[in-house]
């Protein structure tokens, strides 16, 4: 079930449309349609304008209006109604991300017997940050409608548990008591389709593009991101400028390719970011560029998987400098393509993936001198150390692919009925349940 991405799609505003399953596929999709006001209020103002920045630790600007929150609730209600109509005996429901915070509880009210899981793909911030959202209590209670709430890191799990305690819920370990049932939180970082990326990296067309990239000579640093203020793109460009300033011998011998896929261009924050990136790229290229060498190529476009794999495979250094990121799959995709055992990953300590990928060069991207030093260390790293680090990274990525992640999460749901009720006939042991203080 998902929004079809259109305003007033074929199903009509507020309608739904079922797509028949392809032969042998066995998967039927149901498209939920939104009208123009819902796209603006629910999606752009509530989800993109308030929830996305707050979840990443930024202040929401501008705040959503009361009618926008009503639209947010209405869209979640529509999902609950649509899913309820399609549920069959034995089904499990897995709900994804902050657009549908209210859905677990709404669905629980309609179908209390159904195992429900919820996974949050963004960070979950400190309780005092999340509490800045006017509807924060309602959103938390919506999530607690799930039997299992999944997040990428132990930090996010701890923040969530502290947030529900402040709301007055009692917790024990990873469990939250919700009335006469329990909801549990699971730390399960998402994986990728490792085999698919490994095969793609060996494709002859990919290898031909790799040869072209390497024929340009010199070292290649690569960044691949959505054009989003959480990704730290200006910081990585400033650090590259610092490197060229301080190490004249790098000029003409190291280049940076940045893929910045446009997103959210209807908001001022994204337009401002693109302007900042444009100014930096022009300045650095003007300061250091020559007729036979351009320091930075910045491409504002999507690239196909073949080109993406070629960039990963050709990169001497992969740069991931998120200021805050739920996980970051780009880092894992880069590692999966490096069957050659070479390449260096520079990874922000503020990306969720840093908890798993300990063999990366970890950086604080806000410290420009430190980041420039990491570039220098990566470019000068001896081959033996590069290969040792990449071997460790590849083991970590292979150990938790996307299929393992999904199976591990879903395997929790069949046991949900056993967890749902606090044992009858006795009060919960208050010594083992930690009760939070209700926030004023």
PDB file of N, CA and C in Angstrom, residues 241-323:
ATOM      1  N   UNK A 241      38.416  21.926  -0.670  1.00  0.00           N
ATOM      2  CA  UNK A 241      39.093  23.191  -0.918  1.00  0.00           C
ATOM      3  C   UNK A 241      40.274  23.350   0.031  1.00  0.00           C
ATOM      4  N   UNK A 242      40.092  23.012   1.318  1.00  0.00           N
ATOM      5  CA  UNK A 242      41.176  23.107   2.293  1.00  0.00           C
ATOM      6  C   UNK A 242      42.348  22.197   1.891  1.00  0.00           C
ATOM      7  N   UNK A 243      42.029  21.002   1.422  1.00  0.00           N
ATOM      8  CA  UNK A 243      43.075  20.079   0.977  1.00  0.00           C
ATOM      9  C   UNK A 243      43.902  20.682  -0.148  1.00  0.00           C
ATOM     10  N   UNK A 244      43.229  21.278  -1.150  1.00  0.00           N
ATOM     11  CA  UNK A 244      43.945  21.869  -2.280  1.00  0.00           C
ATOM     12  C   UNK A 244      44.736  23.104  -1.863  1.00  0.00           C
ATOM     13  N   UNK A 245      44.220  23.843  -0.878  1.00  0.00           N
ATOM     14  CA  UNK A 245      44.947  25.008  -0.370  1.00  0.00           C
ATOM     15  C   UNK A 245      46.263  24.597   0.292  1.00  0.00           C
ATOM     16  N   UNK A 246      46.177  23.570   1.127  1.00  0.00           N
ATOM     17  CA  UNK A 246      47.317  23.202   1.964  1.00  0.00           C
ATOM     18  C   UNK A 246      48.308  22.282   1.272  1.00  0.00           C
ATOM     19  N   UNK A 247      47.848  21.488   0.297  1.00  0.00           N
ATOM     20  CA  UNK A 247      48.714  20.515  -0.374  1.00  0.00           C
ATOM     21  C   UNK A 247      48.732  20.816  -1.868  1.00  0.00           C
ATOM     22  N   UNK A 248      49.626  21.684  -2.264  1.00  0.00           N
ATOM     23  CA  UNK A 248      49.677  22.095  -3.668  1.00  0.00           C
ATOM     24  C   UNK A 248      49.916  20.915  -4.597  1.00  0.00           C
ATOM     25  N   UNK A 249      50.604  19.869  -4.102  1.00  0.00           N
ATOM     26  CA  UNK A 249      50.891  18.723  -4.977  1.00  0.00           C
ATOM     27  C   UNK A 249      49.637  17.925  -5.321  1.00  0.00           C
ATOM     28  N   UNK A 250      48.537  18.144  -4.585  1.00  0.00           N
ATOM     29  CA  UNK A 250      47.277  17.445  -4.909  1.00  0.00           C
ATOM     30  C   UNK A 250      46.600  18.066  -6.125  1.00  0.00           C
ATOM     31  N   UNK A 251      46.915  19.306  -6.430  1.00  0.00           N
ATOM     32  CA  UNK A 251      46.251  19.979  -7.550  1.00  0.00           C
ATOM     33  C   UNK A 251      46.614  19.284  -8.852  1.00  0.00           C
ATOM     34  N   UNK A 252      45.600  18.927  -9.597  1.00  0.00           N
ATOM     35  CA  UNK A 252      45.800  18.187 -10.834  1.00  0.00           C
ATOM     36  C   UNK A 252      45.936  16.694 -10.617  1.00  0.00           C
ATOM     37  N   UNK A 253      45.997  16.267  -9.361  1.00  0.00           N
ATOM     38  CA  UNK A 253      46.200  14.846  -9.071  1.00  0.00           C
ATOM     39  C   UNK A 253      45.052  14.229  -8.270  1.00  0.00           C
ATOM     40  N   UNK A 254      44.076  15.033  -7.919  1.00  0.00           N
ATOM     41  CA  UNK A 254      42.904  14.529  -7.202  1.00  0.00           C
ATOM     42  C   UNK A 254      41.678  15.301  -7.665  1.00  0.00           C
ATOM     43  N   UNK A 255      40.591  14.587  -7.951  1.00  0.00           N
ATOM     44  CA  UNK A 255      39.346  15.196  -8.422  1.00  0.00           C
ATOM     45  C   UNK A 255      38.188  14.678  -7.588  1.00  0.00           C
ATOM     46  N   UNK A 256      37.126  15.486  -7.536  1.00  0.00           N
ATOM     47  CA  UNK A 256      35.938  15.133  -6.761  1.00  0.00           C
ATOM     48  C   UNK A 256      34.741  15.101  -7.695  1.00  0.00           C
ATOM     49  N   UNK A 257      34.019  13.985  -7.715  1.00  0.00           N
ATOM     50  CA  UNK A 257      32.762  13.876  -8.452  1.00  0.00           C
ATOM     51  C   UNK A 257      31.630  13.782  -7.435  1.00  0.00           C
ATOM     52  N   UNK A 258      30.708  14.730  -7.489  1.00  0.00           N
ATOM     53  CA  UNK A 258      29.570  14.763  -6.574  1.00  0.00           C
ATOM     54  C   UNK A 258      28.284  14.599  -7.359  1.00  0.00           C
ATOM     55  N   UNK A 259      27.526  13.546  -7.047  1.00  0.00           N
ATOM     56  CA  UNK A 259      26.176  13.370  -7.579  1.00  0.00           C
ATOM     57  C   UNK A 259      25.215  13.911  -6.532  1.00  0.00           C
ATOM     58  N   UNK A 260      24.412  14.900  -6.905  1.00  0.00           N
ATOM     59  CA  UNK A 260      23.464  15.527  -5.977  1.00  0.00           C
ATOM     60  C   UNK A 260      22.079  15.470  -6.618  1.00  0.00           C
ATOM     61  N   UNK A 261      21.316  14.460  -6.270  1.00  0.00           N
ATOM     62  CA  UNK A 261      20.009  14.236  -6.892  1.00  0.00           C
ATOM     63  C   UNK A 261      19.004  15.226  -6.327  1.00  0.00           C
ATOM     64  N   UNK A 262      18.400  16.074  -7.176  1.00  0.00           N
ATOM     65  CA  UNK A 262      17.454  17.074  -6.670  1.00  0.00           C
ATOM     66  C   UNK A 262      16.281  16.435  -5.939  1.00  0.00           C
ATOM     67  N   UNK A 263      15.844  17.087  -4.879  1.00  0.00           N
ATOM     68  CA  UNK A 263      14.702  16.607  -4.108  1.00  0.00           C
ATOM     69  C   UNK A 263      14.141  17.774  -3.317  1.00  0.00           C
ATOM     70  N   UNK A 264      12.826  17.812  -3.172  1.00  0.00           N
ATOM     71  CA  UNK A 264      12.204  18.844  -2.348  1.00  0.00           C
ATOM     72  C   UNK A 264      12.443  20.257  -2.833  1.00  0.00           C
ATOM     73  N   UNK A 265      12.587  20.433  -4.163  1.00  0.00           N
ATOM     74  CA  UNK A 265      12.964  21.751  -4.682  1.00  0.00           C
ATOM     75  C   UNK A 265      11.894  22.816  -4.480  1.00  0.00           C
ATOM     76  N   UNK A 266      10.700  22.383  -4.054  1.00  0.00           N
ATOM     77  CA  UNK A 266       9.645  23.372  -3.866  1.00  0.00           C
ATOM     78  C   UNK A 266       9.821  24.158  -2.572  1.00  0.00           C
ATOM     79  N   UNK A 267      10.753  23.753  -1.715  1.00  0.00           N
ATOM     80  CA  UNK A 267      10.938  24.457  -0.448  1.00  0.00           C
ATOM     81  C   UNK A 267      12.191  25.330  -0.503  1.00  0.00           C
ATOM     82  N   UNK A 268      12.152  26.424   0.275  1.00  0.00           N
ATOM     83  CA  UNK A 268      13.250  27.378   0.263  1.00  0.00           C
ATOM     84  C   UNK A 268      14.560  26.785   0.740  1.00  0.00           C
ATOM     85  N   UNK A 269      14.521  25.868   1.725  1.00  0.00           N
ATOM     86  CA  UNK A 269      15.744  25.296   2.275  1.00  0.00           C
ATOM     87  C   UNK A 269      16.547  24.569   1.203  1.00  0.00           C
ATOM     88  N   UNK A 270      15.851  23.875   0.307  1.00  0.00           N
ATOM     89  CA  UNK A 270      16.546  23.118  -0.737  1.00  0.00           C
ATOM     90  C   UNK A 270      17.077  24.047  -1.820  1.00  0.00           C
ATOM     91  N   UNK A 271      16.316  25.069  -2.147  1.00  0.00           N
ATOM     92  CA  UNK A 271      16.810  26.040  -3.135  1.00  0.00           C
ATOM     93  C   UNK A 271      18.042  26.763  -2.603  1.00  0.00           C
ATOM     94  N   UNK A 272      18.013  27.108  -1.320  1.00  0.00           N
ATOM     95  CA  UNK A 272      19.168  27.766  -0.713  1.00  0.00           C
ATOM     96  C   UNK A 272      20.389  26.852  -0.731  1.00  0.00           C
ATOM     97  N   UNK A 273      20.180  25.564  -0.451  1.00  0.00           N
ATOM     98  CA  UNK A 273      21.291  24.617  -0.444  1.00  0.00           C
ATOM     99  C   UNK A 273      21.930  24.512  -1.818  1.00  0.00           C
ATOM    100  N   UNK A 274      21.107  24.423  -2.848  1.00  0.00           N
ATOM    101  CA  UNK A 274      21.679  24.311  -4.194  1.00  0.00           C
ATOM    102  C   UNK A 274      22.502  25.552  -4.534  1.00  0.00           C
ATOM    103  N   UNK A 275      22.015  26.712  -4.131  1.00  0.00           N
ATOM    104  CA  UNK A 275      22.759  27.941  -4.403  1.00  0.00           C
ATOM    105  C   UNK A 275      24.112  27.926  -3.693  1.00  0.00           C
ATOM    106  N   UNK A 276      24.125  27.455  -2.446  1.00  0.00           N
ATOM    107  CA  UNK A 276      25.383  27.366  -1.696  1.00  0.00           C
ATOM    108  C   UNK A 276      26.355  26.416  -2.389  1.00  0.00           C
ATOM    109  N   UNK A 277      25.852  25.249  -2.799  1.00  0.00           N
ATOM    110  CA  UNK A 277      26.711  24.260  -3.465  1.00  0.00           C
ATOM    111  C   UNK A 277      27.246  24.821  -4.783  1.00  0.00           C
ATOM    112  N   UNK A 278      26.379  25.479  -5.547  1.00  0.00           N
ATOM    113  CA  UNK A 278      26.821  26.083  -6.814  1.00  0.00           C
ATOM    114  C   UNK A 278      27.945  27.081  -6.596  1.00  0.00           C
ATOM    115  N   UNK A 279      27.783  27.938  -5.594  1.00  0.00           N
ATOM    116  CA  UNK A 279      28.802  28.958  -5.315  1.00  0.00           C
ATOM    117  C   UNK A 279      30.128  28.300  -4.948  1.00  0.00           C
ATOM    118  N   UNK A 280      30.092  27.272  -4.111  1.00  0.00           N
ATOM    119  CA  UNK A 280      31.313  26.595  -3.698  1.00  0.00           C
ATOM    120  C   UNK A 280      32.017  25.923  -4.870  1.00  0.00           C
ATOM    121  N   UNK A 281      31.253  25.224  -5.711  1.00  0.00           N
ATOM    122  CA  UNK A 281      31.850  24.524  -6.854  1.00  0.00           C
ATOM    123  C   UNK A 281      32.503  25.518  -7.806  1.00  0.00           C
ATOM    124  N   UNK A 282      31.795  26.619  -8.102  1.00  0.00           N
ATOM    125  CA  UNK A 282      32.361  27.622  -9.012  1.00  0.00           C
ATOM    126  C   UNK A 282      33.626  28.239  -8.423  1.00  0.00           C
ATOM    127  N   UNK A 283      33.585  28.527  -7.115  1.00  0.00           N
ATOM    128  CA  UNK A 283      34.742  29.162  -6.494  1.00  0.00           C
ATOM    129  C   UNK A 283      35.961  28.238  -6.503  1.00  0.00           C
ATOM    130  N   UNK A 284      35.766  26.992  -6.126  1.00  0.00           N
ATOM    131  CA  UNK A 284      36.892  26.056  -6.052  1.00  0.00           C
ATOM    132  C   UNK A 284      37.464  25.781  -7.439  1.00  0.00           C
ATOM    133  N   UNK A 285      36.568  25.611  -8.422  1.00  0.00           N
ATOM    134  CA  UNK A 285      37.049  25.366  -9.785  1.00  0.00           C
ATOM    135  C   UNK A 285      37.782  26.581 -10.342  1.00  0.00           C
ATOM    136  N   UNK A 286      37.302  27.785  -9.994  1.00  0.00           N
ATOM    137  CA  UNK A 286      37.963  29.003 -10.484  1.00  0.00           C
ATOM    138  C   UNK A 286      39.328  29.188  -9.818  1.00  0.00           C
ATOM    139  N   UNK A 287      39.417  28.855  -8.524  1.00  0.00           N
ATOM    140  CA  UNK A 287      40.678  29.042  -7.799  1.00  0.00           C
ATOM    141  C   UNK A 287      41.762  28.066  -8.243  1.00  0.00           C
ATOM    142  N   UNK A 288      41.369  26.819  -8.460  1.00  0.00           N
ATOM    143  CA  UNK A 288      42.392  25.787  -8.640  1.00  0.00           C
ATOM    144  C   UNK A 288      42.372  25.100 -10.008  1.00  0.00           C
ATOM    145  N   UNK A 289      41.307  25.281 -10.767  1.00  0.00           N
ATOM    146  CA  UNK A 289      41.182  24.567 -12.031  1.00  0.00           C
ATOM    147  C   UNK A 289      42.189  25.035 -13.068  1.00  0.00           C
ATOM    148  N   UNK A 290      42.462  24.172 -14.042  1.00  0.00           N
ATOM    149  CA  UNK A 290      43.325  24.524 -15.162  1.00  0.00           C
ATOM    150  C   UNK A 290      42.691  23.994 -16.425  1.00  0.00           C
ATOM    151  N   UNK A 291      43.283  24.269 -17.536  1.00  0.00           N
ATOM    152  CA  UNK A 291      42.696  23.884 -18.816  1.00  0.00           C
ATOM    153  C   UNK A 291      42.560  22.372 -18.952  1.00  0.00           C
ATOM    154  N   UNK A 292      43.444  21.608 -18.306  1.00  0.00           N
ATOM    155  CA  UNK A 292      43.412  20.148 -18.428  1.00  0.00           C
ATOM    156  C   UNK A 292      42.877  19.440 -17.182  1.00  0.00           C
ATOM    157  N   UNK A 293      42.351  20.215 -16.206  1.00  0.00           N
ATOM    158  CA  UNK A 293      41.884  19.577 -14.967  1.00  0.00           C
ATOM    159  C   UNK A 293      40.864  20.465 -14.267  1.00  0.00           C
ATOM    160  N   UNK A 294      39.728  19.839 -13.918  1.00  0.00           N
ATOM    161  CA  UNK A 294      38.693  20.534 -13.143  1.00  0.00           C
ATOM    162  C   UNK A 294      38.579  19.835 -11.795  1.00  0.00           C
ATOM    163  N   UNK A 295      38.774  20.558 -10.717  1.00  0.00           N
ATOM    164  CA  UNK A 295      38.766  19.906  -9.397  1.00  0.00           C
ATOM    165  C   UNK A 295      37.452  19.175  -9.082  1.00  0.00           C
ATOM    166  N   UNK A 296      36.307  19.813  -9.383  1.00  0.00           N
ATOM    167  CA  UNK A 296      35.015  19.255  -8.958  1.00  0.00           C
ATOM    168  C   UNK A 296      34.047  19.187 -10.130  1.00  0.00           C
ATOM    169  N   UNK A 297      33.439  18.033 -10.298  1.00  0.00           N
ATOM    170  CA  UNK A 297      32.286  17.873 -11.186  1.00  0.00           C
ATOM    171  C   UNK A 297      31.084  17.615 -10.293  1.00  0.00           C
ATOM    172  N   UNK A 298      30.080  18.485 -10.350  1.00  0.00           N
ATOM    173  CA  UNK A 298      28.866  18.311  -9.554  1.00  0.00           C
ATOM    174  C   UNK A 298      27.694  18.131 -10.505  1.00  0.00           C
ATOM    175  N   UNK A 299      27.034  16.985 -10.418  1.00  0.00           N
ATOM    176  CA  UNK A 299      25.946  16.644 -11.331  1.00  0.00           C
ATOM    177  C   UNK A 299      24.636  16.615 -10.570  1.00  0.00           C
ATOM    178  N   UNK A 300      23.706  17.491 -10.955  1.00  0.00           N
ATOM    179  CA  UNK A 300      22.390  17.542 -10.315  1.00  0.00           C
ATOM    180  C   UNK A 300      21.418  16.683 -11.113  1.00  0.00           C
ATOM    181  N   UNK A 301      21.561  15.402 -10.988  1.00  0.00           N
ATOM    182  CA  UNK A 301      20.703  14.518 -11.773  1.00  0.00           C
ATOM    183  C   UNK A 301      20.780  13.116 -11.188  1.00  0.00           C
ATOM    184  N   UNK A 302      19.759  12.336 -11.508  1.00  0.00           N
ATOM    185  CA  UNK A 302      19.814  10.925 -11.160  1.00  0.00           C
ATOM    186  C   UNK A 302      20.771  10.228 -12.123  1.00  0.00           C
ATOM    187  N   UNK A 303      21.437   9.199 -11.654  1.00  0.00           N
ATOM    188  CA  UNK A 303      22.271   8.391 -12.537  1.00  0.00           C
ATOM    189  C   UNK A 303      21.732   6.968 -12.529  1.00  0.00           C
ATOM    190  N   UNK A 304      21.892   6.274 -13.646  1.00  0.00           N
ATOM    191  CA  UNK A 304      21.405   4.892 -13.695  1.00  0.00           C
ATOM    192  C   UNK A 304      22.331   4.001 -12.867  1.00  0.00           C
ATOM    193  N   UNK A 305      21.870   2.786 -12.612  1.00  0.00           N
ATOM    194  CA  UNK A 305      22.626   1.884 -11.744  1.00  0.00           C
ATOM    195  C   UNK A 305      23.987   1.537 -12.323  1.00  0.00           C
ATOM    196  N   UNK A 306      24.078   1.467 -13.649  1.00  0.00           N
ATOM    197  CA  UNK A 306      25.363   1.154 -14.273  1.00  0.00           C
ATOM    198  C   UNK A 306      26.389   2.237 -13.965  1.00  0.00           C
ATOM    199  N   UNK A 307      25.999   3.496 -14.153  1.00  0.00           N
ATOM    200  CA  UNK A 307      26.903   4.612 -13.864  1.00  0.00           C
ATOM    201  C   UNK A 307      27.221   4.685 -12.377  1.00  0.00           C
ATOM    202  N   UNK A 308      26.216   4.443 -11.540  1.00  0.00           N
ATOM    203  CA  UNK A 308      26.427   4.475 -10.100  1.00  0.00           C
ATOM    204  C   UNK A 308      27.466   3.431  -9.677  1.00  0.00           C
ATOM    205  N   UNK A 309      27.291   2.199 -10.182  1.00  0.00           N
ATOM    206  CA  UNK A 309      28.237   1.132  -9.834  1.00  0.00           C
ATOM    207  C   UNK A 309      29.634   1.449 -10.340  1.00  0.00           C
ATOM    208  N   UNK A 310      29.723   2.086 -11.521  1.00  0.00           N
ATOM    209  CA  UNK A 310      31.035   2.450 -12.066  1.00  0.00           C
ATOM    210  C   UNK A 310      31.717   3.489 -11.176  1.00  0.00           C
ATOM    211  N   UNK A 311      30.961   4.463 -10.688  1.00  0.00           N
ATOM    212  CA  UNK A 311      31.533   5.467  -9.791  1.00  0.00           C
ATOM    213  C   UNK A 311      32.019   4.830  -8.490  1.00  0.00           C
ATOM    214  N   UNK A 312      31.208   3.942  -7.931  1.00  0.00           N
ATOM    215  CA  UNK A 312      31.621   3.243  -6.722  1.00  0.00           C
ATOM    216  C   UNK A 312      32.914   2.463  -6.969  1.00  0.00           C
ATOM    217  N   UNK A 313      32.938   1.735  -8.079  1.00  0.00           N
ATOM    218  CA  UNK A 313      34.076   0.847  -8.361  1.00  0.00           C
ATOM    219  C   UNK A 313      35.351   1.630  -8.701  1.00  0.00           C
ATOM    220  N   UNK A 314      35.186   2.810  -9.304  1.00  0.00           N
ATOM    221  CA  UNK A 314      36.349   3.604  -9.711  1.00  0.00           C
ATOM    222  C   UNK A 314      36.879   4.484  -8.583  1.00  0.00           C
ATOM    223  N   UNK A 315      36.081   4.723  -7.558  1.00  0.00           N
ATOM    224  CA  UNK A 315      36.459   5.674  -6.512  1.00  0.00           C
ATOM    225  C   UNK A 315      37.651   5.176  -5.707  1.00  0.00           C
ATOM    226  N   UNK A 316      38.616   6.049  -5.521  1.00  0.00           N
ATOM    227  CA  UNK A 316      39.681   5.770  -4.556  1.00  0.00           C
ATOM    228  C   UNK A 316      39.171   6.044  -3.148  1.00  0.00           C
ATOM    229  N   UNK A 317      38.296   7.051  -3.036  1.00  0.00           N
ATOM    230  CA  UNK A 317      37.745   7.425  -1.736  1.00  0.00           C
ATOM    231  C   UNK A 317      36.258   7.718  -1.900  1.00  0.00           C
ATOM    232  N   UNK A 318      35.435   7.064  -1.084  1.00  0.00           N
ATOM    233  CA  UNK A 318      33.998   7.339  -1.049  1.00  0.00           C
ATOM    234  C   UNK A 318      33.730   8.217   0.152  1.00  0.00           C
ATOM    235  N   UNK A 319      33.046   9.352  -0.061  1.00  0.00           N
ATOM    236  CA  UNK A 319      32.869  10.350   0.991  1.00  0.00           C
ATOM    237  C   UNK A 319      31.397  10.422   1.395  1.00  0.00           C
ATOM    238  N   UNK A 320      31.113  10.077   2.644  1.00  0.00           N
ATOM    239  CA  UNK A 320      29.758  10.143   3.210  1.00  0.00           C
ATOM    240  C   UNK A 320      29.848  11.030   4.447  1.00  0.00           C
ATOM    241  N   UNK A 321      29.351  12.266   4.329  1.00  0.00           N
ATOM    242  CA  UNK A 321      29.539  13.248   5.402  1.00  0.00           C
ATOM    243  C   UNK A 321      28.209  13.749   5.952  1.00  0.00           C
ATOM    244  N   UNK A 322      27.253  12.858   6.112  1.00  0.00           N
ATOM    245  CA  UNK A 322      25.941  13.272   6.610  1.00  0.00           C
ATOM    246  C   UNK A 322      26.059  13.976   7.954  1.00  0.00           C
ATOM    247  N   UNK A 323      25.327  15.083   8.084  1.00  0.00           N
ATOM    248  CA  UNK A 323      25.249  15.771   9.368  1.00  0.00           C
ATOM    249  C   UNK A 323      24.336  15.015  10.325  1.00  0.00           C
TER     250      UNK A 323
END
